[in-house]
PDB file of C-alpha atoms in Angstrom:
ATOM      1  CA  LYS A   1      -0.307   0.241   0.067  1.00  0.00           C
ATOM      2  CA  TYR A   2       1.362   3.364  -0.763  1.00  0.00           C
ATOM      3  CA  LEU A   3      -0.007   7.125   0.591  1.00  0.00           C
ATOM      4  CA  CYS A   4       0.519  10.303  -1.669  1.00  0.00           C
ATOM      5  CA  SER A   5       3.896  12.668  -1.012  1.00  0.00           C
ATOM      6  CA  GLY A   6       2.752  16.041   0.166  1.00  0.00           C
ATOM      7  CA  LYS A   7       3.155  17.184  -3.336  1.00  0.00           C
ATOM      8  CA  ILE A   8       1.627  15.008  -5.069  1.00  0.00           C
ATOM      9  CA  ARG A   9      -1.247  15.568  -2.931  1.00  0.00           C
ATOM     10  CA  GLN A  10      -0.381  19.059  -3.411  1.00  0.00           C
ATOM     11  CA  ILE A  11      -0.091  18.947  -7.775  1.00  0.00           C
ATOM     12  CA  LEU A  12      -2.777  16.866  -7.628  1.00  0.00           C
ATOM     13  CA  ASP A  13      -4.967  19.390  -5.443  1.00  0.00           C
ATOM     14  CA  SER A  14      -3.962  22.241  -7.479  1.00  0.00           C
ATOM     15  CA  THR A  15      -6.164  23.275 -10.255  1.00  0.00           C
ATOM     16  CA  GLU A  16      -3.276  22.903 -13.472  1.00  0.00           C
ATOM     17  CA  PHE A  17      -4.596  19.025 -12.535  1.00  0.00           C
ATOM     18  CA  LEU A  18      -7.966  19.657 -11.451  1.00  0.00           C
ATOM     19  CA  ASP A  19      -7.894  21.980 -14.322  1.00  0.00           C
ATOM     20  CA  ASN A  20      -6.652  19.633 -17.655  1.00  0.00           C
ATOM     21  CA  ASN A  21      -8.863  18.782 -20.458  1.00  0.00           C
ATOM     22  CA  ALA A  22      -6.985  15.667 -20.237  1.00  0.00           C
ATOM     23  CA  GLU A  23      -9.024  12.712 -20.769  1.00  0.00           C
ATOM     24  CA  ILE A  24      -7.479  10.781 -18.189  1.00  0.00           C
ATOM     25  CA  PRO A  25      -4.653  13.565 -16.857  1.00  0.00           C
ATOM     26  CA  LEU A  26      -1.444  11.236 -15.963  1.00  0.00           C
ATOM     27  CA  LEU A  27       1.171  12.846 -13.446  1.00  0.00           C
ATOM     28  CA  ILE A  28       4.155  11.582 -15.142  1.00  0.00           C
ATOM     29  CA  GLY A  29       7.326  14.298 -13.088  1.00  0.00           C
ATOM     30  CA  GLN A  30       8.495  18.381 -13.055  1.00  0.00           C
ATOM     31  CA  LYS A  31      10.140  20.162 -15.386  1.00  0.00           C
ATOM     32  CA  SER A  32      13.504  21.835 -14.401  1.00  0.00           C
ATOM     33  CA  ASP A  33      11.029  25.071 -13.906  1.00  0.00           C
ATOM     34  CA  ASP A  34       9.659  23.088 -11.585  1.00  0.00           C
ATOM     35  CA  ARG A  35       6.040  23.259 -13.809  1.00  0.00           C
ATOM     36  CA  PRO A  36       3.730  19.140 -13.378  1.00  0.00           C
ATOM     37  CA  GLU A  37       4.284  17.649 -16.699  1.00  0.00           C
ATOM     38  CA  ILE A  38       0.816  16.405 -17.227  1.00  0.00           C
ATOM     39  CA  ILE A  39       0.103  14.033 -19.766  1.00  0.00           C
ATOM     40  CA  ASP A  40      -3.361  12.150 -21.569  1.00  0.00           C
ATOM     41  CA  LEU A  41      -3.462   8.663 -21.330  1.00  0.00           C
ATOM     42  CA  VAL A  42      -6.306   8.585 -24.388  1.00  0.00           C
ATOM     43  CA  ASN A  43      -3.500  10.207 -27.125  1.00  0.00           C
ATOM     44  CA  ALA A  44       0.138   8.012 -25.092  1.00  0.00           C
ATOM     45  CA  LYS A  45      -2.518   5.835 -25.701  1.00  0.00           C
ATOM     46  CA  ASN A  46      -0.066   2.846 -24.332  1.00  0.00           C
ATOM     47  CA  ILE A  47       3.391   3.980 -21.728  1.00  0.00           C
ATOM     48  CA  LEU A  48       6.597   1.274 -21.551  1.00  0.00           C
ATOM     49  CA  VAL A  49       8.434   2.623 -19.110  1.00  0.00           C
ATOM     50  CA  ALA A  50      12.345   0.893 -18.735  1.00  0.00           C
ATOM     51  CA  GLY A  51      15.686   1.144 -16.776  1.00  0.00           C
ATOM     52  CA  ALA A  52      18.037  -0.403 -14.795  1.00  0.00           C
ATOM     53  CA  PRO A  53      16.891  -2.300 -11.458  1.00  0.00           C
ATOM     54  CA  GLY A  54      16.469  -0.189  -8.019  1.00  0.00           C
ATOM     55  CA  GLN A  55      15.376   3.681 -10.241  1.00  0.00           C
ATOM     56  CA  GLY A  56      12.449   3.822  -9.060  1.00  0.00           C
ATOM     57  CA  LYS A  57       9.899   2.454 -11.987  1.00  0.00           C
ATOM     58  CA  SER A  58       7.906   0.631  -9.151  1.00  0.00           C
ATOM     59  CA  LYS A  59       7.143   3.457  -7.611  1.00  0.00           C
ATOM     60  CA  PHE A  60       6.409   5.825 -10.472  1.00  0.00           C
ATOM     61  CA  LEU A  61       3.512   2.950 -11.074  1.00  0.00           C
ATOM     62  CA  ASP A  62       2.346   3.707  -7.702  1.00  0.00           C
ATOM     63  CA  SER A  63       2.537   7.413  -8.144  1.00  0.00           C
ATOM     64  CA  MET A  64       1.181   7.051 -12.246  1.00  0.00           C
ATOM     65  CA  TRP A  65      -2.131   4.764 -10.378  1.00  0.00           C
ATOM     66  CA  ASP A  66      -2.404   7.252  -7.542  1.00  0.00           C
ATOM     67  CA  SER A  67      -3.286   9.826  -9.992  1.00  0.00           C
ATOM     68  CA  MET A  68      -5.801   7.801 -12.113  1.00  0.00           C
ATOM     69  CA  LEU A  69      -7.181   7.416  -8.814  1.00  0.00           C
ATOM     70  CA  GLY A  70      -7.783  11.376  -8.115  1.00  0.00           C
ATOM     71  CA  LYS A  71     -11.403  12.359  -7.864  1.00  0.00           C
ATOM     72  CA  VAL A  72     -11.010  13.661 -11.541  1.00  0.00           C
ATOM     73  CA  ILE A  73     -11.799  10.882 -13.111  1.00  0.00           C
ATOM     74  CA  GLN A  74     -11.829   7.944 -10.098  1.00  0.00           C
ATOM     75  CA  ASP A  75     -15.292   7.209 -11.794  1.00  0.00           C
ATOM     76  CA  LYS A  76     -14.036   7.148 -15.543  1.00  0.00           C
ATOM     77  CA  VAL A  77     -11.183   4.823 -15.182  1.00  0.00           C
ATOM     78  CA  GLN A  78     -10.968   1.048 -14.490  1.00  0.00           C
ATOM     79  CA  VAL A  79      -7.293  -0.045 -13.100  1.00  0.00           C
ATOM     80  CA  PHE A  80      -6.221  -3.393 -13.024  1.00  0.00           C
ATOM     81  CA  TYR A  81      -2.772  -3.766 -10.989  1.00  0.00           C
ATOM     82  CA  LEU A  82      -0.866  -6.736 -12.100  1.00  0.00           C
ATOM     83  CA  ASN A  83       1.252  -6.677  -9.671  1.00  0.00           C
ATOM     84  CA  SER A  84       4.720  -9.878  -9.775  1.00  0.00           C
ATOM     85  CA  ASP A  85       5.618 -10.203  -6.434  1.00  0.00           C
ATOM     86  CA  ASN A  86       4.238 -13.998  -6.702  1.00  0.00           C
ATOM     87  CA  GLU A  87       5.249 -15.034 -10.288  1.00  0.00           C
ATOM     88  CA  ILE A  88       3.116 -18.275 -10.360  1.00  0.00           C
ATOM     89  CA  TYR A  89      -0.267 -15.883  -9.136  1.00  0.00           C
ATOM     90  CA  HIS A  90       0.851 -13.044 -11.271  1.00  0.00           C
ATOM     91  CA  VAL A  91       0.879 -14.953 -14.218  1.00  0.00           C
ATOM     92  CA  TYR A  92      -1.667 -16.596 -13.327  1.00  0.00           C
ATOM     93  CA  GLN A  93      -4.351 -13.320 -11.947  1.00  0.00           C
ATOM     94  CA  SER A  94      -3.334 -12.241 -15.299  1.00  0.00           C
ATOM     95  CA  MET A  95      -4.723 -14.791 -17.291  1.00  0.00           C
ATOM     96  CA  LEU A  96      -8.283 -13.889 -15.768  1.00  0.00           C
ATOM     97  CA  TRP A  97      -8.154 -10.308 -16.183  1.00  0.00           C
ATOM     98  CA  ILE A  98      -6.973 -10.470 -19.907  1.00  0.00           C
ATOM     99  CA  ASN A  99      -9.350 -12.302 -20.935  1.00  0.00           C
ATOM    100  CA  TYR A 100     -11.679 -10.330 -19.478  1.00  0.00           C
ATOM    101  CA  VAL A 101     -10.529  -7.158 -20.818  1.00  0.00           C
ATOM    102  CA  TYR A 102      -9.947  -8.860 -24.264  1.00  0.00           C
ATOM    103  CA  SER A 103     -13.505  -9.702 -24.163  1.00  0.00           C
ATOM    104  CA  ALA A 104     -14.451  -6.520 -22.878  1.00  0.00           C
ATOM    105  CA  LEU A 105     -12.319  -5.757 -26.506  1.00  0.00           C
ATOM    106  CA  GLU A 106     -14.582  -6.867 -28.330  1.00  0.00           C
ATOM    107  CA  SER A 107     -17.827  -6.602 -27.418  1.00  0.00           C
ATOM    108  CA  ARG A 108     -16.875  -2.914 -27.474  1.00  0.00           C
ATOM    109  CA  TYR A 109     -16.158  -2.721 -30.699  1.00  0.00           C
ATOM    110  CA  GLU A 110     -19.023  -4.154 -31.174  1.00  0.00           C
ATOM    111  CA  VAL A 111     -20.889  -1.014 -29.732  1.00  0.00           C
ATOM    112  CA  PHE A 112     -19.068   1.953 -30.870  1.00  0.00           C
ATOM    113  CA  ARG A 113     -20.285  -0.359 -35.139  1.00  0.00           C
ATOM    114  CA  GLU A 114     -24.101  -0.956 -33.747  1.00  0.00           C
ATOM    115  CA  TYR A 115     -23.677   3.896 -32.241  1.00  0.00           C
ATOM    116  CA  GLY A 116     -22.121   4.881 -35.071  1.00  0.00           C
ATOM    117  CA  ILE A 117     -19.085   6.656 -32.955  1.00  0.00           C
ATOM    118  CA  ARG A 118     -15.014   6.528 -32.989  1.00  0.00           C
ATOM    119  CA  SER A 119     -14.408   7.515 -29.312  1.00  0.00           C
ATOM    120  CA  VAL A 120     -14.945   6.588 -25.138  1.00  0.00           C
ATOM    121  CA  ARG A 121     -15.880  10.371 -25.083  1.00  0.00           C
ATOM    122  CA  GLU A 122     -18.653  10.577 -28.103  1.00  0.00           C
ATOM    123  CA  TYR A 123     -20.050   7.356 -26.502  1.00  0.00           C
ATOM    124  CA  ASN A 124     -20.069   8.799 -23.071  1.00  0.00           C
ATOM    125  CA  GLU A 125     -21.698  11.576 -24.695  1.00  0.00           C
ATOM    126  CA  GLN A 126     -24.305  10.115 -26.034  1.00  0.00           C
ATOM    127  CA  ASN A 127     -24.990   8.046 -22.931  1.00  0.00           C
ATOM    128  CA  ARG A 128     -24.894  10.004 -19.519  1.00  0.00           C
ATOM    129  CA  GLU A 129     -26.503   8.349 -17.803  1.00  0.00           C
ATOM    130  CA  GLU A 130     -24.416   4.689 -18.683  1.00  0.00           C
ATOM    131  CA  GLY A 131     -21.090   5.277 -19.323  1.00  0.00           C
ATOM    132  CA  MET A 132     -18.356   3.103 -20.666  1.00  0.00           C
ATOM    133  CA  PRO A 133     -14.745   3.557 -17.808  1.00  0.00           C
ATOM    134  CA  TYR A 134     -11.877   3.950 -19.473  1.00  0.00           C
ATOM    135  CA  ILE A 135      -9.725   0.574 -18.831  1.00  0.00           C
ATOM    136  CA  VAL A 136      -6.198   0.854 -17.503  1.00  0.00           C
ATOM    137  CA  ILE A 137      -4.047  -2.253 -17.302  1.00  0.00           C
ATOM    138  CA  ILE A 138      -0.829  -1.956 -15.742  1.00  0.00           C
ATOM    139  CA  PHE A 139       2.357  -4.472 -15.419  1.00  0.00           C
ATOM    140  CA  ASP A 140       4.815  -4.167 -13.176  1.00  0.00           C
ATOM    141  CA  GLU A 141       6.957  -6.152 -15.053  1.00  0.00           C
ATOM    142  CA  TYR A 142       6.477  -7.315 -18.310  1.00  0.00           C
ATOM    143  CA  THR A 143       9.157  -9.700 -18.945  1.00  0.00           C
ATOM    144  CA  ILE A 144       7.362 -11.750 -16.567  1.00  0.00           C
ATOM    145  CA  LEU A 145       4.696 -12.887 -19.375  1.00  0.00           C
ATOM    146  CA  GLN A 146       7.066 -12.490 -21.864  1.00  0.00           C
ATOM    147  CA  ASP A 147       7.589 -16.788 -22.026  1.00  0.00           C
ATOM    148  CA  SER A 148       3.652 -16.606 -21.431  1.00  0.00           C
ATOM    149  CA  ALA A 149       0.333 -17.187 -24.200  1.00  0.00           C
ATOM    150  CA  LEU A 150      -0.389 -14.611 -23.058  1.00  0.00           C
ATOM    151  CA  LYS A 151       1.786 -12.502 -24.232  1.00  0.00           C
ATOM    152  CA  LYS A 152       0.025 -12.498 -27.620  1.00  0.00           C
ATOM    153  CA  THR A 153      -3.333 -11.380 -26.567  1.00  0.00           C
ATOM    154  CA  VAL A 154      -1.935  -8.722 -24.644  1.00  0.00           C
ATOM    155  CA  LEU A 155       0.708  -7.101 -28.009  1.00  0.00           C
ATOM    156  CA  LYS A 156      -2.872  -7.771 -29.172  1.00  0.00           C
ATOM    157  CA  LEU A 157      -4.603  -5.408 -26.630  1.00  0.00           C
ATOM    158  CA  ALA A 158      -2.107  -2.852 -26.958  1.00  0.00           C
ATOM    159  CA  GLN A 159      -2.633  -3.241 -30.842  1.00  0.00           C
ATOM    160  CA  LYS A 160      -6.498  -2.567 -30.961  1.00  0.00           C
ATOM    161  CA  GLY A 161      -7.733  -1.776 -27.184  1.00  0.00           C
ATOM    162  CA  PRO A 162      -6.464   2.145 -27.257  1.00  0.00           C
ATOM    163  CA  ARG A 163      -9.408   2.437 -30.739  1.00  0.00           C
ATOM    164  CA  VAL A 164     -12.023   1.173 -27.442  1.00  0.00           C
ATOM    165  CA  GLY A 165     -10.604   2.717 -24.626  1.00  0.00           C
ATOM    166  CA  ILE A 166      -7.998  -0.104 -23.354  1.00  0.00           C
ATOM    167  CA  HIS A 167      -4.797   1.197 -22.803  1.00  0.00           C
ATOM    168  CA  ILE A 168      -1.540  -0.392 -20.682  1.00  0.00           C
ATOM    169  CA  ILE A 169       0.720   0.733 -18.669  1.00  0.00           C
ATOM    170  CA  MET A 170       4.127  -2.168 -18.850  1.00  0.00           C
ATOM    171  CA  SER A 171       7.127  -1.857 -17.038  1.00  0.00           C
ATOM    172  CA  THR A 172      10.112  -3.148 -17.191  1.00  0.00           C
ATOM    173  CA  SER A 173      14.086  -3.591 -15.581  1.00  0.00           C
ATOM    174  CA  HIS A 174      15.293  -5.813 -18.851  1.00  0.00           C
ATOM    175  CA  PRO A 175      15.347  -2.524 -21.517  1.00  0.00           C
ATOM    176  CA  SER A 176      17.228  -4.931 -24.250  1.00  0.00           C
ATOM    177  CA  VAL A 177      15.813  -5.844 -27.686  1.00  0.00           C
ATOM    178  CA  ASN A 178      14.992  -9.213 -26.843  1.00  0.00           C
ATOM    179  CA  VAL A 179      12.134  -7.563 -24.345  1.00  0.00           C
ATOM    180  CA  ILE A 180      11.909  -4.448 -26.091  1.00  0.00           C
ATOM    181  CA  SER A 181      11.486  -5.396 -29.549  1.00  0.00           C
ATOM    182  CA  ASN A 182      10.461  -2.397 -32.554  1.00  0.00           C
ATOM    183  CA  LYS A 183       6.497  -4.028 -31.627  1.00  0.00           C
ATOM    184  CA  ILE A 184       6.420  -3.023 -29.266  1.00  0.00           C
ATOM    185  CA  LYS A 185       8.250   0.280 -29.301  1.00  0.00           C
ATOM    186  CA  ILE A 186       4.844   0.846 -31.872  1.00  0.00           C
ATOM    187  CA  LEU A 187       2.365  -0.371 -30.136  1.00  0.00           C
ATOM    188  CA  PHE A 188       4.011   1.660 -27.233  1.00  0.00           C
ATOM    189  CA  PRO A 189       4.575   5.575 -28.768  1.00  0.00           C
ATOM    190  CA  THR A 190       4.782   6.398 -25.483  1.00  0.00           C
ATOM    191  CA  ARG A 191       8.123   5.379 -23.215  1.00  0.00           C
ATOM    192  CA  ILE A 192       9.656   6.569 -20.085  1.00  0.00           C
ATOM    193  CA  ALA A 193      13.787   5.917 -19.894  1.00  0.00           C
ATOM    194  CA  PHE A 194      14.726   5.393 -16.282  1.00  0.00           C
ATOM    195  CA  LYS A 195      18.946   5.646 -15.541  1.00  0.00           C
ATOM    196  CA  THR A 196      19.373   2.812 -17.550  1.00  0.00           C
ATOM    197  CA  ARG A 197      23.081   0.511 -17.090  1.00  0.00           C
ATOM    198  CA  SER A 198      24.329   1.380 -20.663  1.00  0.00           C
ATOM    199  CA  ALA A 199      23.755   3.825 -23.937  1.00  0.00           C
ATOM    200  CA  ALA A 200      22.193   1.093 -25.878  1.00  0.00           C
ATOM    201  CA  ASP A 201      19.734   0.541 -23.779  1.00  0.00           C
ATOM    202  CA  SER A 202      18.863   4.199 -23.737  1.00  0.00           C
ATOM    203  CA  ARG A 203      18.833   3.601 -26.546  1.00  0.00           C
ATOM    204  CA  THR A 204      16.709   0.366 -27.657  1.00  0.00           C
ATOM    205  CA  ILE A 205      14.296   2.447 -25.572  1.00  0.00           C
ATOM    206  CA  LEU A 206      14.229   5.688 -27.013  1.00  0.00           C
ATOM    207  CA  ASP A 207      15.606   5.690 -30.319  1.00  0.00           C
ATOM    208  CA  THR A 208      18.549   8.182 -28.688  1.00  0.00           C
ATOM    209  CA  TYR A 209      20.803   8.036 -26.351  1.00  0.00           C
ATOM    210  CA  GLY A 210      20.615  10.330 -22.575  1.00  0.00           C
ATOM    211  CA  ALA A 211      19.844   7.771 -20.453  1.00  0.00           C
ATOM    212  CA  GLU A 212      22.767   5.806 -19.285  1.00  0.00           C
ATOM    213  CA  GLU A 213      23.572   9.597 -17.947  1.00  0.00           C
ATOM    214  CA  LEU A 214      20.660  10.710 -15.272  1.00  0.00           C
ATOM    215  CA  PRO A 215      22.206  10.973 -11.891  1.00  0.00           C
ATOM    216  CA  GLY A 216      19.988   8.603 -10.532  1.00  0.00           C
ATOM    217  CA  TYR A 217      16.860   7.218  -8.807  1.00  0.00           C
ATOM    218  CA  GLY A 218      13.330   9.078 -10.051  1.00  0.00           C
ATOM    219  CA  ASP A 219      15.029  10.750 -12.483  1.00  0.00           C
ATOM    220  CA  MET A 220      13.667  10.149 -16.676  1.00  0.00           C
ATOM    221  CA  LEU A 221      13.228  10.727 -19.785  1.00  0.00           C
ATOM    222  CA  LEU A 222       9.633  10.671 -21.121  1.00  0.00           C
ATOM    223  CA  LEU A 223       9.389  10.786 -25.018  1.00  0.00           C
ATOM    224  CA  TYR A 224       5.528  12.664 -25.695  1.00  0.00           C
ATOM    225  CA  LYS A 225       3.900  12.643 -28.987  1.00  0.00           C
ATOM    226  CA  ASP A 226       7.785  12.809 -30.633  1.00  0.00           C
ATOM    227  CA  GLY A 227       9.505  15.361 -28.698  1.00  0.00           C
ATOM    228  CA  LEU A 228      11.860  14.354 -25.283  1.00  0.00           C
ATOM    229  CA  THR A 229      11.523  16.411 -22.042  1.00  0.00           C
ATOM    230  CA  ARG A 230      14.240  15.327 -19.520  1.00  0.00           C
ATOM    231  CA  LEU A 231      12.121  15.004 -15.402  1.00  0.00           C
ATOM    232  CA  LYS A 232      11.907  14.143 -11.838  1.00  0.00           C
ATOM    233  CA  GLY A 233       9.596  12.158 -10.561  1.00  0.00           C
ATOM    234  CA  GLU A 234       6.700  12.416  -7.435  1.00  0.00           C
ATOM    235  CA  PHE A 235       6.844   9.723  -5.909  1.00  0.00           C
ATOM    236  CA  ALA A 236       3.751   7.840  -3.337  1.00  0.00           C
ATOM    237  CA  ASP A 237       5.309   6.787   0.172  1.00  0.00           C
ATOM    238  CA  THR A 238       5.080   3.056   0.716  1.00  0.00           C
ATOM    239  CA  TYR A 239       4.153   2.404   3.978  1.00  0.00           C
TER     240      TYR A 239
END
């Protein structure tokens, strides 16, 4: 479990966050001038978080989850957080939730065709009493699914999901080309690199160097809409 730090809570309660026009506003971190970096998960489509072990990825995911549970969107988003603490349980749990979400994806495509709509926002504008929530799946370590039968389904969700309001955020401490393939990079256009062990790992994540030169815990490079931004993470406090 975790609690918001005072600074995170202050940002989530700020007008900059509350009045943001994003469908799913995510607090990523702070810029060099201390202004928060807030992106829209709908525009981000899917997010990949990668870097060396011990650089803050798991706590970063906690903080991102916290921003999704904020009062702005708590009634608009269903979040499935798949934790890899217990590998056997994790794969079983993942199988149940991923199959559930994939069924939701197929039914949503039918609804979109029936209503002649192209987005969740458009559906909710027409059906205010019975809204369709966004669905977000968070994996805290993608490689646990690398050799499982679920990988194919996850990639299908990443490919087809954003069109119907289903998004994936996943992290890995193994940013090798065997894990972060070109297909993964296409399906996860928004990528965040924490400090990496080598320039090659940075290039694998971001298609450019730089993450290997970050000072360490909490510092990151965000690739969003083809722009690269250096940020300092704001983490939730564990207890």
